[in-house]
Short mmCIF file of C-alpha atoms in Angstrom, two decimals:
data_model
loop_
_atom_site.label_atom_id
_atom_site.label_comp_id
_atom_site.label_asym_id
_atom_site.label_seq_id
_atom_site.Cartn_x
_atom_site.Cartn_y
_atom_site.Cartn_z
CA MET A 232 -31.65 12.87 0.60
CA GLU A 233 -31.53 14.26 4.13
CA LEU A 234 -28.25 13.95 6.02
CA GLN A 235 -28.83 12.33 9.43
CA GLN A 236 -26.36 11.28 12.12
CA ASP A 237 -25.85 7.56 12.68
CA PRO A 238 -24.17 6.93 16.08
CA THR A 239 -23.81 3.22 15.20
CA LEU A 240 -20.92 4.19 12.92
CA LEU A 241 -18.99 5.44 15.94
CA TRP A 242 -18.21 1.83 16.86
CA PHE A 243 -16.06 1.47 13.76
CA ILE A 244 -14.11 4.60 14.70
CA ALA A 245 -13.70 3.37 18.27
CA ILE A 246 -12.36 -0.03 17.19
CA TYR A 247 -9.92 1.60 14.80
CA GLY A 248 -8.76 4.06 17.47
CA ILE A 249 -8.20 1.37 20.10
CA LEU A 250 -6.23 -0.75 17.63
CA MET A 251 -3.99 2.15 16.63
CA ILE A 252 -3.32 3.18 20.22
CA GLY A 253 -2.51 -0.41 21.17
CA ILE A 254 -0.02 -0.79 18.31
CA GLY A 255 1.50 2.60 19.11
CA VAL A 256 2.06 1.71 22.76
CA PHE A 257 3.52 -1.71 21.85
CA MET A 258 5.95 -0.30 19.27
CA SER A 259 7.00 2.55 21.55
CA LYS A 260 8.71 -0.01 23.79
CA LYS A 261 11.16 -0.72 20.94
CA VAL A 262 12.38 2.89 20.73
CA ALA A 263 16.02 2.83 21.79
CA GLY A 264 17.07 6.34 20.81
CA SER A 265 16.47 9.37 18.61
CA GLU A 266 17.27 7.56 15.34
CA ASP A 267 14.68 4.92 16.24
CA PHE A 268 12.18 7.66 17.02
CA VAL A 269 12.78 9.79 13.91
CA LEU A 270 13.88 7.22 11.27
CA ALA A 271 12.60 3.93 12.74
CA GLY A 272 16.20 2.74 12.98
CA LYS A 273 16.42 2.74 9.15
CA SER A 274 14.72 -0.64 9.26
CA LEU A 275 11.57 -0.27 7.13
CA GLY A 276 10.99 -2.94 4.52
CA PRO A 277 9.02 -2.37 1.28
CA PHE A 278 5.63 -3.41 2.68
CA VAL A 279 5.64 -1.12 5.72
CA LEU A 280 7.39 1.67 3.81
CA MET A 281 4.75 1.61 1.08
CA GLY A 282 1.99 1.78 3.67
CA THR A 283 3.51 4.69 5.54
CA LEU A 284 4.20 6.66 2.33
CA LEU A 285 0.62 6.09 1.23
CA ALA A 286 -0.99 6.90 4.57
CA THR A 287 1.16 9.97 5.19
CA TRP A 288 0.44 11.56 1.82
CA THR A 289 -3.30 10.78 1.67
CA GLY A 290 -5.04 12.50 4.55
CA SER A 291 -7.72 15.05 5.32
CA GLY A 292 -6.35 17.08 2.41
CA SER A 293 -7.84 14.42 0.13
CA ILE A 294 -11.01 13.47 1.98
CA SER A 295 -12.01 16.94 3.23
CA GLY A 296 -10.19 19.13 0.70
CA GLY A 297 -8.39 18.09 -2.48
CA GLU A 298 -10.26 15.53 -4.57
CA THR A 299 -13.33 15.62 -2.31
CA SER A 300 -13.94 19.37 -2.35
CA MET A 301 -13.05 19.59 -6.03
CA ALA A 302 -15.53 16.85 -7.01
CA PHE A 303 -18.30 18.41 -4.94
CA SER A 304 -17.67 22.04 -5.94
CA TYR A 305 -16.44 21.76 -9.54
CA GLY A 306 -17.13 18.27 -10.89
CA ILE A 307 -15.62 14.88 -11.63
CA LEU A 308 -13.01 15.84 -14.26
CA PRO A 309 -11.28 18.59 -12.21
CA SER A 310 -11.23 16.19 -9.27
CA LEU A 311 -9.68 13.38 -11.32
CA MET A 312 -6.99 15.80 -12.47
CA MET A 313 -5.96 16.26 -8.83
CA MET A 314 -4.33 12.81 -9.07
CA LEU A 315 -1.82 13.88 -11.74
CA PRO A 316 0.52 15.96 -9.52
CA THR A 317 0.83 13.05 -7.09
CA LEU A 318 1.73 10.54 -9.80
CA VAL A 319 4.30 12.90 -11.34
CA GLY A 320 5.76 13.64 -7.91
CA ILE A 321 6.13 9.95 -7.01
CA ILE A 322 7.96 9.26 -10.28
CA ILE A 323 10.41 12.14 -9.65
CA LEU A 324 11.00 11.00 -6.05
CA TYR A 325 11.74 7.53 -7.41
CA VAL A 326 14.73 9.07 -9.21
CA VAL A 327 15.82 11.21 -6.26
CA ALA A 328 15.45 8.56 -3.50
CA PRO A 329 19.03 7.17 -3.66
CA LYS A 330 20.42 10.71 -3.34
CA ILE A 331 18.17 11.36 -0.34
CA ARG A 332 19.55 8.27 1.40
CA GLU A 333 23.12 9.34 0.63
CA HIS A 334 22.64 12.58 2.55
CA GLY A 335 21.57 10.68 5.66
CA LYS A 336 19.97 13.76 7.28
CA PHE A 337 17.07 13.78 9.74
CA THR A 338 15.47 16.85 8.11
CA VAL A 339 15.22 18.67 4.78
CA ALA A 340 16.76 21.67 6.53
CA GLY A 341 19.85 19.53 7.14
CA ILE A 342 20.07 18.71 3.43
CA LEU A 343 19.81 22.40 2.55
CA GLU A 344 22.49 23.36 5.07
CA SER A 345 24.96 20.96 3.44
CA LYS A 346 24.64 22.95 0.19
CA TYR A 347 23.64 26.49 1.19
CA GLY A 348 24.89 26.94 4.74
CA ARG A 349 23.40 27.67 8.17
CA THR A 350 21.08 30.49 7.07
CA SER A 351 19.21 28.15 4.76
CA ARG A 352 18.77 25.62 7.56
CA ASN A 353 17.24 28.18 9.91
CA LEU A 354 14.93 29.58 7.24
CA ALA A 355 13.87 26.11 6.10
CA SER A 356 13.05 25.07 9.66
CA VAL A 357 10.70 28.02 10.10
CA ILE A 358 9.00 27.37 6.74
CA ILE A 359 8.53 23.67 7.47
CA ILE A 360 7.12 24.27 10.93
CA LEU A 361 4.63 26.88 9.69
CA ALA A 362 3.48 24.74 6.75
CA TYR A 363 3.30 21.47 8.66
CA VAL A 364 1.38 22.94 11.57
CA GLY A 365 -1.17 24.15 9.03
CA ILE A 366 -1.39 20.66 7.51
CA VAL A 367 -1.82 19.07 10.95
CA SER A 368 -4.54 21.56 11.82
CA TYR A 369 -6.88 20.49 9.03
CA GLN A 370 -6.36 16.82 9.86
CA MET A 371 -7.77 17.64 13.29
CA LYS A 372 -10.77 19.39 11.76
CA GLY A 373 -11.33 16.48 9.38
CA PHE A 374 -11.67 14.19 12.39
CA GLY A 375 -14.10 16.71 13.85
CA PHE A 376 -16.23 16.31 10.70
CA ILE A 377 -16.31 12.55 11.25
CA LEU A 378 -17.50 12.78 14.85
CA ASN A 379 -20.03 15.44 13.94
CA LEU A 380 -21.42 13.13 11.28
CA THR A 381 -21.64 10.06 13.49
CA THR A 382 -22.68 11.50 16.86
CA GLY A 383 -23.97 15.00 16.19
CA MET A 384 -21.35 16.55 18.50
CA THR A 385 -20.01 19.90 17.34
CA VAL A 386 -17.13 19.96 14.86
CA GLN A 387 -15.13 21.92 17.45
CA THR A 388 -15.47 19.20 20.08
CA GLY A 389 -14.67 16.50 17.53
CA THR A 390 -11.62 18.50 16.46
CA MET A 391 -10.39 18.52 20.06
CA ILE A 392 -10.69 14.73 20.24
CA GLY A 393 -8.88 14.35 16.92
CA ALA A 394 -6.11 16.65 18.18
CA ALA A 395 -5.63 14.55 21.30
CA MET A 396 -5.37 11.31 19.31
CA ILE A 397 -2.98 12.75 16.71
CA ILE A 398 -0.70 14.20 19.39
CA PHE A 399 -0.66 10.99 21.44
CA LEU A 400 0.19 8.67 18.55
CA ALA A 401 3.00 10.96 17.33
CA MET A 402 4.46 11.36 20.80
CA ILE A 403 4.36 7.78 22.04
CA GLY A 404 6.72 6.05 19.63
CA GLY A 405 7.67 8.38 16.79
CA LEU A 406 8.21 6.84 13.36
CA ARG A 407 8.85 3.45 14.94
CA SER A 408 5.16 3.21 15.87
CA VAL A 409 3.73 5.64 13.29
CA SER A 410 5.10 3.56 10.40
CA GLN A 411 3.32 0.44 11.65
CA THR A 412 -0.03 2.15 12.21
CA ASP A 413 0.39 3.87 8.84
CA ALA A 414 0.90 0.55 7.06
CA ILE A 415 -2.29 -0.94 8.51
CA SER A 416 -4.22 2.25 7.80
CA GLY A 417 -2.95 2.41 4.23
CA PHE A 418 -4.36 -0.97 3.33
CA LEU A 419 -7.60 -0.22 5.19
CA MET A 420 -7.95 2.85 2.95
CA VAL A 421 -7.56 0.89 -0.25
CA GLY A 422 -10.00 -1.83 0.80
CA GLY A 423 -12.62 0.58 2.11
CA LEU A 424 -12.61 2.72 -1.01
CA ILE A 425 -12.77 -0.24 -3.41
CA ILE A 426 -15.87 -1.53 -1.61
CA THR A 427 -17.51 1.89 -1.41
CA VAL A 428 -17.34 3.05 -5.05
CA PRO A 429 -19.80 0.57 -6.62
CA THR A 430 -22.01 0.66 -3.53
CA ILE A 431 -22.52 4.43 -3.46
CA ILE A 432 -23.13 4.58 -7.22
CA MET A 433 -25.94 2.05 -6.79
CA VAL A 434 -27.35 3.89 -3.77
CA ALA A 435 -27.36 7.13 -5.77
CA GLY A 436 -29.42 5.46 -8.52
CA GLY A 437 -26.67 4.77 -11.04
CA TRP A 438 -24.30 7.00 -12.98
CA SER A 439 -26.99 8.54 -15.20
CA GLU A 440 -28.99 9.60 -12.14
CA ILE A 441 -25.91 11.14 -10.53
CA VAL A 442 -25.10 13.15 -13.65
CA ALA A 443 -28.72 14.32 -13.91
CA ASN A 444 -28.63 15.69 -10.34
CA VAL A 445 -25.47 17.80 -10.55
CA PRO A 446 -25.02 21.21 -12.23
CA GLU A 447 -24.20 21.03 -15.93
CA SER A 448 -20.82 22.71 -15.34
CA HIS A 449 -19.79 19.74 -13.17
CA MET A 450 -19.40 17.61 -16.30
CA SER A 451 -17.07 20.05 -18.05
CA ALA A 452 -13.28 19.77 -18.16
CA THR A 453 -12.65 22.48 -15.57
CA GLY A 454 -16.02 22.79 -13.82
CA GLY A 455 -16.23 26.51 -14.48
CA LEU A 456 -12.67 27.22 -13.33
CA THR A 457 -10.35 29.11 -15.63
CA THR A 458 -7.17 27.37 -16.79
CA ILE A 459 -5.07 29.50 -14.44
CA GLN A 460 -7.36 28.71 -11.51
CA MET A 461 -7.14 24.99 -12.31
CA ILE A 462 -3.36 25.14 -12.42
CA GLY A 463 -3.51 26.94 -9.08
CA TYR A 464 -5.15 23.86 -7.55
CA LEU A 465 -2.82 21.34 -9.21
CA LEU A 466 0.63 22.78 -8.54
CA PRO A 467 0.58 23.07 -4.70
CA SER A 468 0.42 19.32 -4.09
CA LEU A 469 3.13 18.62 -6.68
CA PHE A 470 5.61 21.06 -5.17
CA LEU A 471 4.80 19.96 -1.63
CA LEU A 472 5.39 16.30 -2.51
CA LEU A 473 8.67 16.98 -4.31
CA GLY A 474 10.17 18.66 -1.28
CA ASP A 475 8.13 17.00 1.48
CA GLN A 476 10.30 16.29 4.50
CA ASN A 477 7.95 13.49 5.55
CA MET A 478 8.67 11.61 2.33
CA TYR A 479 12.40 12.26 2.57
CA GLN A 480 12.49 10.95 6.14
CA ARG A 481 10.57 7.82 5.18
CA LEU A 482 12.77 7.11 2.18
CA ALA A 483 15.80 7.59 4.43
CA SER A 484 14.33 5.12 6.93
CA SER A 485 14.16 2.22 4.45
CA LYS A 486 16.47 -0.79 4.67
CA GLY A 487 18.05 0.16 1.35
CA ASP A 488 17.50 1.43 -2.17
CA LYS A 489 15.82 -1.82 -3.26
CA SER A 490 13.20 -1.59 -0.51
CA ALA A 491 12.61 2.09 -1.27
CA LYS A 492 12.06 1.45 -4.98
CA ARG A 493 9.59 -1.38 -4.38
CA ALA A 494 7.71 0.71 -1.84
CA GLN A 495 7.44 3.66 -4.21
CA MET A 496 6.08 1.51 -7.03
CA GLY A 497 3.46 0.10 -4.65
CA TRP A 498 2.61 3.63 -3.54
CA LEU A 499 2.14 4.73 -7.15
CA ILE A 500 -0.22 1.82 -7.91
CA ALA A 501 -2.21 2.41 -4.71
CA MET A 502 -2.70 6.10 -5.57
CA ILE A 503 -4.09 5.13 -8.99
CA VAL A 504 -6.81 3.30 -7.03
CA ILE A 505 -7.33 5.72 -4.14
CA SER A 506 -7.49 9.12 -5.81
CA PRO A 507 -10.14 8.32 -8.47
CA SER A 508 -12.15 6.41 -5.86
CA ILE A 509 -12.33 9.49 -3.62
CA SER A 510 -13.37 11.60 -6.61
CA LEU A 511 -16.18 9.23 -7.61
CA ILE A 512 -17.53 8.92 -4.06
CA ALA A 513 -17.55 12.70 -3.51
CA PHE A 514 -19.17 13.27 -6.91
CA ALA A 515 -21.96 10.83 -6.02
CA SER A 516 -22.34 12.67 -2.72
CA ARG A 517 -22.94 15.94 -4.64
CA SER A 518 -25.97 14.27 -6.19
CA LEU A 519 -27.28 12.91 -2.87
CA PHE A 520 -26.47 15.83 -0.54
CA PRO A 521 -26.27 19.03 -2.62
CA ASP A 522 -26.41 21.42 0.36
CA ILE A 523 -23.68 20.13 2.69
CA ASP A 524 -20.21 21.55 3.35
CA PRO A 525 -17.94 20.40 0.45
CA GLY A 526 -15.46 19.06 3.00
CA MET A 527 -18.04 16.56 4.26
CA ALA A 528 -18.91 15.12 0.85
CA LEU A 529 -17.08 11.81 1.18
CA MET A 530 -17.95 11.20 4.81
CA ALA A 531 -21.63 12.03 4.27
CA THR A 532 -22.00 8.98 2.03
CA THR A 533 -21.35 6.71 5.02
CA VAL A 534 -24.87 7.35 6.34
CA ALA A 535 -26.45 6.50 2.97
CA MET A 536 -24.95 3.01 2.67
CA PRO A 537 -25.39 -0.25 4.61
CA VAL A 538 -23.92 0.16 8.09
CA ALA A 539 -21.06 -2.29 7.57
CA ILE A 540 -19.84 -0.61 4.37
CA GLY A 541 -20.39 2.89 5.73
CA GLY A 542 -18.48 1.96 8.88
CA ILE A 543 -15.53 0.59 6.94
CA LEU A 544 -15.38 3.76 4.84
CA LEU A 545 -15.57 5.94 7.93
CA ALA A 546 -12.79 3.97 9.60
CA ALA A 547 -10.75 4.36 6.41
CA ALA A 548 -11.42 8.12 6.49
CA ALA A 549 -10.29 8.25 10.11
CA SER A 550 -7.13 6.38 9.16
CA PHE A 551 -6.42 8.92 6.40
CA ILE A 552 -6.64 11.73 8.90
CA ILE A 553 -4.89 10.34 11.96
CA THR A 554 -1.90 8.89 10.10
CA THR A 555 -1.26 12.05 8.12
CA GLY A 556 -1.70 14.25 11.17
CA ASN A 557 0.72 12.40 13.43
CA SER A 558 3.30 12.07 10.63
CA TYR A 559 3.42 15.79 9.87
CA LEU A 560 3.38 16.66 13.56
CA LEU A 561 6.33 14.35 14.23
CA SER A 562 8.23 15.78 11.27
CA ALA A 563 7.73 19.40 12.36
CA ALA A 564 8.87 18.56 15.88
CA THR A 565 12.12 17.07 14.58
CA ASN A 566 12.91 20.44 12.98
CA LEU A 567 12.49 22.22 16.28
CA THR A 568 14.67 19.62 18.02
CA TYR A 569 17.54 19.11 15.61
CA ASP A 570 17.63 22.34 13.58
CA LEU A 571 16.91 24.87 16.32
CA TYR A 572 17.15 23.43 19.85
CA GLY A 573 20.14 21.15 19.15
CA LYS A 574 21.96 23.83 17.15
CA TYR A 575 21.42 26.92 19.30
CA VAL A 576 19.88 26.17 22.69
CA ASN A 577 21.71 23.03 23.83
CA LYS A 578 24.52 22.01 21.50
CA ASP A 579 25.72 19.32 23.90
CA ALA A 580 22.30 17.72 24.42
CA SER A 581 22.42 13.97 24.92
CA ASP A 582 20.48 11.61 22.69
CA LYS A 583 18.05 11.04 25.56
CA LYS A 584 17.53 14.78 25.96
CA LEU A 585 16.89 15.27 22.23
CA LEU A 586 14.31 12.48 22.32
CA ALA A 587 12.56 14.08 25.31
CA MET A 588 12.52 17.50 23.63
CA THR A 589 11.04 16.05 20.44
CA ARG A 590 8.14 14.68 22.47
CA ILE A 591 7.64 18.05 24.19
CA PHE A 592 7.65 19.86 20.85
CA ILE A 593 5.08 17.41 19.46
CA VAL A 594 2.64 18.44 22.18
CA ALA A 595 3.37 22.16 21.81
CA LEU A 596 2.99 22.17 18.02
CA GLY A 597 -0.12 20.01 18.26
CA VAL A 598 -1.79 22.57 20.52
CA PHE A 599 -0.73 25.35 18.14
CA ALA A 600 -2.24 23.47 15.19
CA PHE A 601 -5.53 23.14 17.03
CA VAL A 602 -5.62 26.90 17.63
CA ILE A 603 -4.90 28.08 14.08
CA ILE A 604 -7.51 25.97 12.25
CA SER A 605 -10.21 28.40 13.37
CA TYR A 606 -8.68 31.13 11.16
CA PHE A 607 -9.38 29.38 7.86
CA PRO A 608 -12.92 29.13 6.44
CA THR A 609 -12.48 25.74 4.73
CA VAL A 610 -10.11 22.80 4.74
CA LEU A 611 -9.31 23.45 1.07
CA SER A 612 -8.23 27.03 1.80
CA VAL A 613 -5.73 26.12 4.53
CA GLN A 614 -4.55 23.16 2.43
CA MET A 615 -3.68 25.34 -0.58
CA TYR A 616 -2.01 27.94 1.66
CA ALA A 617 0.15 25.45 3.59
CA TYR A 618 1.13 23.55 0.44
CA THR A 619 2.20 26.72 -1.34
CA VAL A 620 4.22 28.14 1.56
CA TYR A 621 6.18 24.91 1.57
CA GLY A 622 6.25 24.19 -2.15
CA ALA A 623 7.37 27.66 -3.21
CA GLY A 624 9.57 28.32 -0.21
CA LEU A 625 11.54 25.06 -0.19
CA THR A 626 11.03 22.74 -3.14
CA PRO A 627 12.96 24.67 -5.86
CA ALA A 628 15.95 25.01 -3.53
CA VAL A 629 15.76 21.35 -2.47
CA LEU A 630 15.54 19.98 -6.01
CA ALA A 631 18.43 22.18 -7.08
CA VAL A 632 20.62 20.41 -4.49
CA PHE A 633 20.07 17.15 -6.37
CA PHE A 634 19.86 18.31 -9.98
CA TRP A 635 21.98 21.49 -10.42
CA LYS A 636 25.59 21.34 -9.24
CA ARG A 637 26.13 25.02 -10.01
CA VAL A 638 23.50 26.34 -7.58
CA ASN A 639 25.00 28.28 -4.66
CA ALA A 640 24.02 29.63 -1.26
CA VAL A 641 22.92 33.04 -2.58
CA GLY A 642 20.60 31.41 -5.11
CA GLY A 643 19.16 28.87 -2.68
CA VAL A 644 18.48 31.27 0.19
CA SER A 645 17.15 34.00 -2.12
CA SER A 646 14.75 31.52 -3.71
CA MET A 647 13.41 30.44 -0.33
CA ILE A 648 12.79 34.01 0.79
CA ALA A 649 11.23 34.99 -2.54
CA GLY A 650 8.88 31.97 -2.55
CA VAL A 651 7.53 32.65 0.92
CA MET A 652 7.22 36.42 0.42
CA ALA A 653 5.40 35.95 -2.89
CA THR A 654 2.94 33.56 -1.23
CA LEU A 655 2.24 35.86 1.73
CA THR A 656 1.93 38.93 -0.49
CA TRP A 657 -0.50 37.26 -2.90
CA GLU A 658 -2.64 35.62 -0.20
CA ILE A 659 -2.62 38.17 2.64
CA VAL A 660 -1.61 41.58 1.29
CA LEU A 661 -3.42 41.35 -2.07
CA GLY A 662 -6.21 39.02 -0.92
CA GLN A 663 -5.75 36.38 -3.66
CA PRO A 664 -6.54 38.44 -6.80
CA PHE A 665 -8.81 36.86 -9.42
CA GLU A 666 -9.39 33.93 -6.99
CA VAL A 667 -6.16 32.37 -8.24
CA ASN A 668 -4.08 30.41 -5.73
CA SER A 669 -0.70 31.95 -4.96
CA VAL A 670 1.25 28.95 -6.29
CA VAL A 671 0.77 30.26 -9.84
CA VAL A 672 2.84 33.31 -8.91
CA ALA A 673 5.04 32.10 -6.04
CA VAL A 674 6.65 29.04 -7.64
CA PRO A 675 7.75 30.83 -10.85
CA VAL A 676 9.13 33.68 -8.72
CA ALA A 677 11.10 31.23 -6.56
CA VAL A 678 12.52 29.38 -9.59
CA ILE A 679 13.47 32.57 -11.44
CA VAL A 680 15.17 34.03 -8.36
CA LEU A 681 17.04 30.76 -7.80
CA ILE A 682 18.44 30.77 -11.34
CA VAL A 683 19.15 34.50 -11.66
CA ALA A 684 20.76 34.88 -8.22
CA THR A 685 22.98 31.85 -8.81
CA LEU A 686 24.11 32.98 -12.25
CA MET A 687 24.76 36.54 -11.11
CA THR A 688 26.95 35.43 -8.21
CA THR A 689 28.96 32.72 -10.00
CA SER A 690 29.58 34.27 -13.43
CA GLY A 691 33.26 34.29 -14.24
CA SER A 692 34.16 32.84 -10.84
CA PRO A 693 36.23 29.77 -10.03
CA ALA A 694 32.99 28.08 -8.99
CA GLU A 695 31.61 28.52 -12.50
CA LYS A 696 34.71 27.09 -14.07
CA ALA A 697 34.60 24.11 -11.73
CA ALA A 698 30.92 23.57 -12.57
CA LYS A 699 31.63 23.64 -16.29
CA ALA A 700 34.55 21.27 -15.90
CA SER A 701 32.36 18.78 -14.06
#
């Protein structure tokens, strides 16, 4: 089937965009201070919290990279396996959530500082900003894919429009408005995908026809990938989720532990629907459009279905992208404000000044994100890189704060440095040997350094004795 633009679909994107901007402007009027802006006044109930967790986690990484690119490039089974890290991560966060709320910090860097000291906070802030800007950048490009598909405009121009919308919605009301738009978008995602799956399978001629039109390797367990390569695609999302500042901030913004638990269970159930749906749609697209960019697999199906269903799916795809983009942009800006500006540049900054600086940093980081996306060949490549920088650099040290009382500053900081350096060495210096993602090397290095450095610097010390006694 030939892929042709359908400008009619743009109306669905326009309606969605106007609705989100309207809600964002309305909710921005309720922002009374920095806590309102960053943590929504710790007022989120289970319904809104579930929606914002869902919408923040499922973005362009899923519909232009992740499950979509995996289904198109390697087959249905490898794509379905991409759901497993998310489910495992949600279950672990369910256990950790009460401890996150106890810390009461605006950022993950603040949590690390309470255990490892100021150096860890500074290092974590840099890691988070670099990783999150990368994540924001491919949300912008994902929106560019959508506008290219519907109007024929260049991906670059569409990316610019996506950047403007992501920056505006993050800046206008912070989490107070982002959480509300996320909640609406989250349920739009679920509904759109449920409608699309049976429709696209029928359009493609049924499951047997789809299977007949894809390479034979696409029906194997790993789609031609080695076991190590497959693990390299699975681990980045798990380690990002386990230490993701966005998730920590949202769990901290809930009304209480009861609301957080209900929201997380709803999030888990929704992901069991969303992730396989994306995989099935992208796999059907491989049969219909074998020669397109893998990142466009899901969105390409919108032009093959009835306009109403295609439009709903496209609006759902836009909601994936915009909500994830503005959430990660907001989160990165809070690091610049509270961990760097508020600590070193203006220690006596008023609450009003901190709020103003957060908005300025949102714009600056948004522009930076737009610039760097041109340096990565595919959405999947920047996704794996950003996830691993964060997952290897921060997650082992963060989880140790909650689960290992004995861990100390030397172990935590050494682990963070080792995780980042291993990622950069594997990806940039060595050029990703054997086409294996750096997470396979970087995470084990970070964990080993964490354990060894801690044990070497506490052995026989009063700290060790205290740890054993506890």
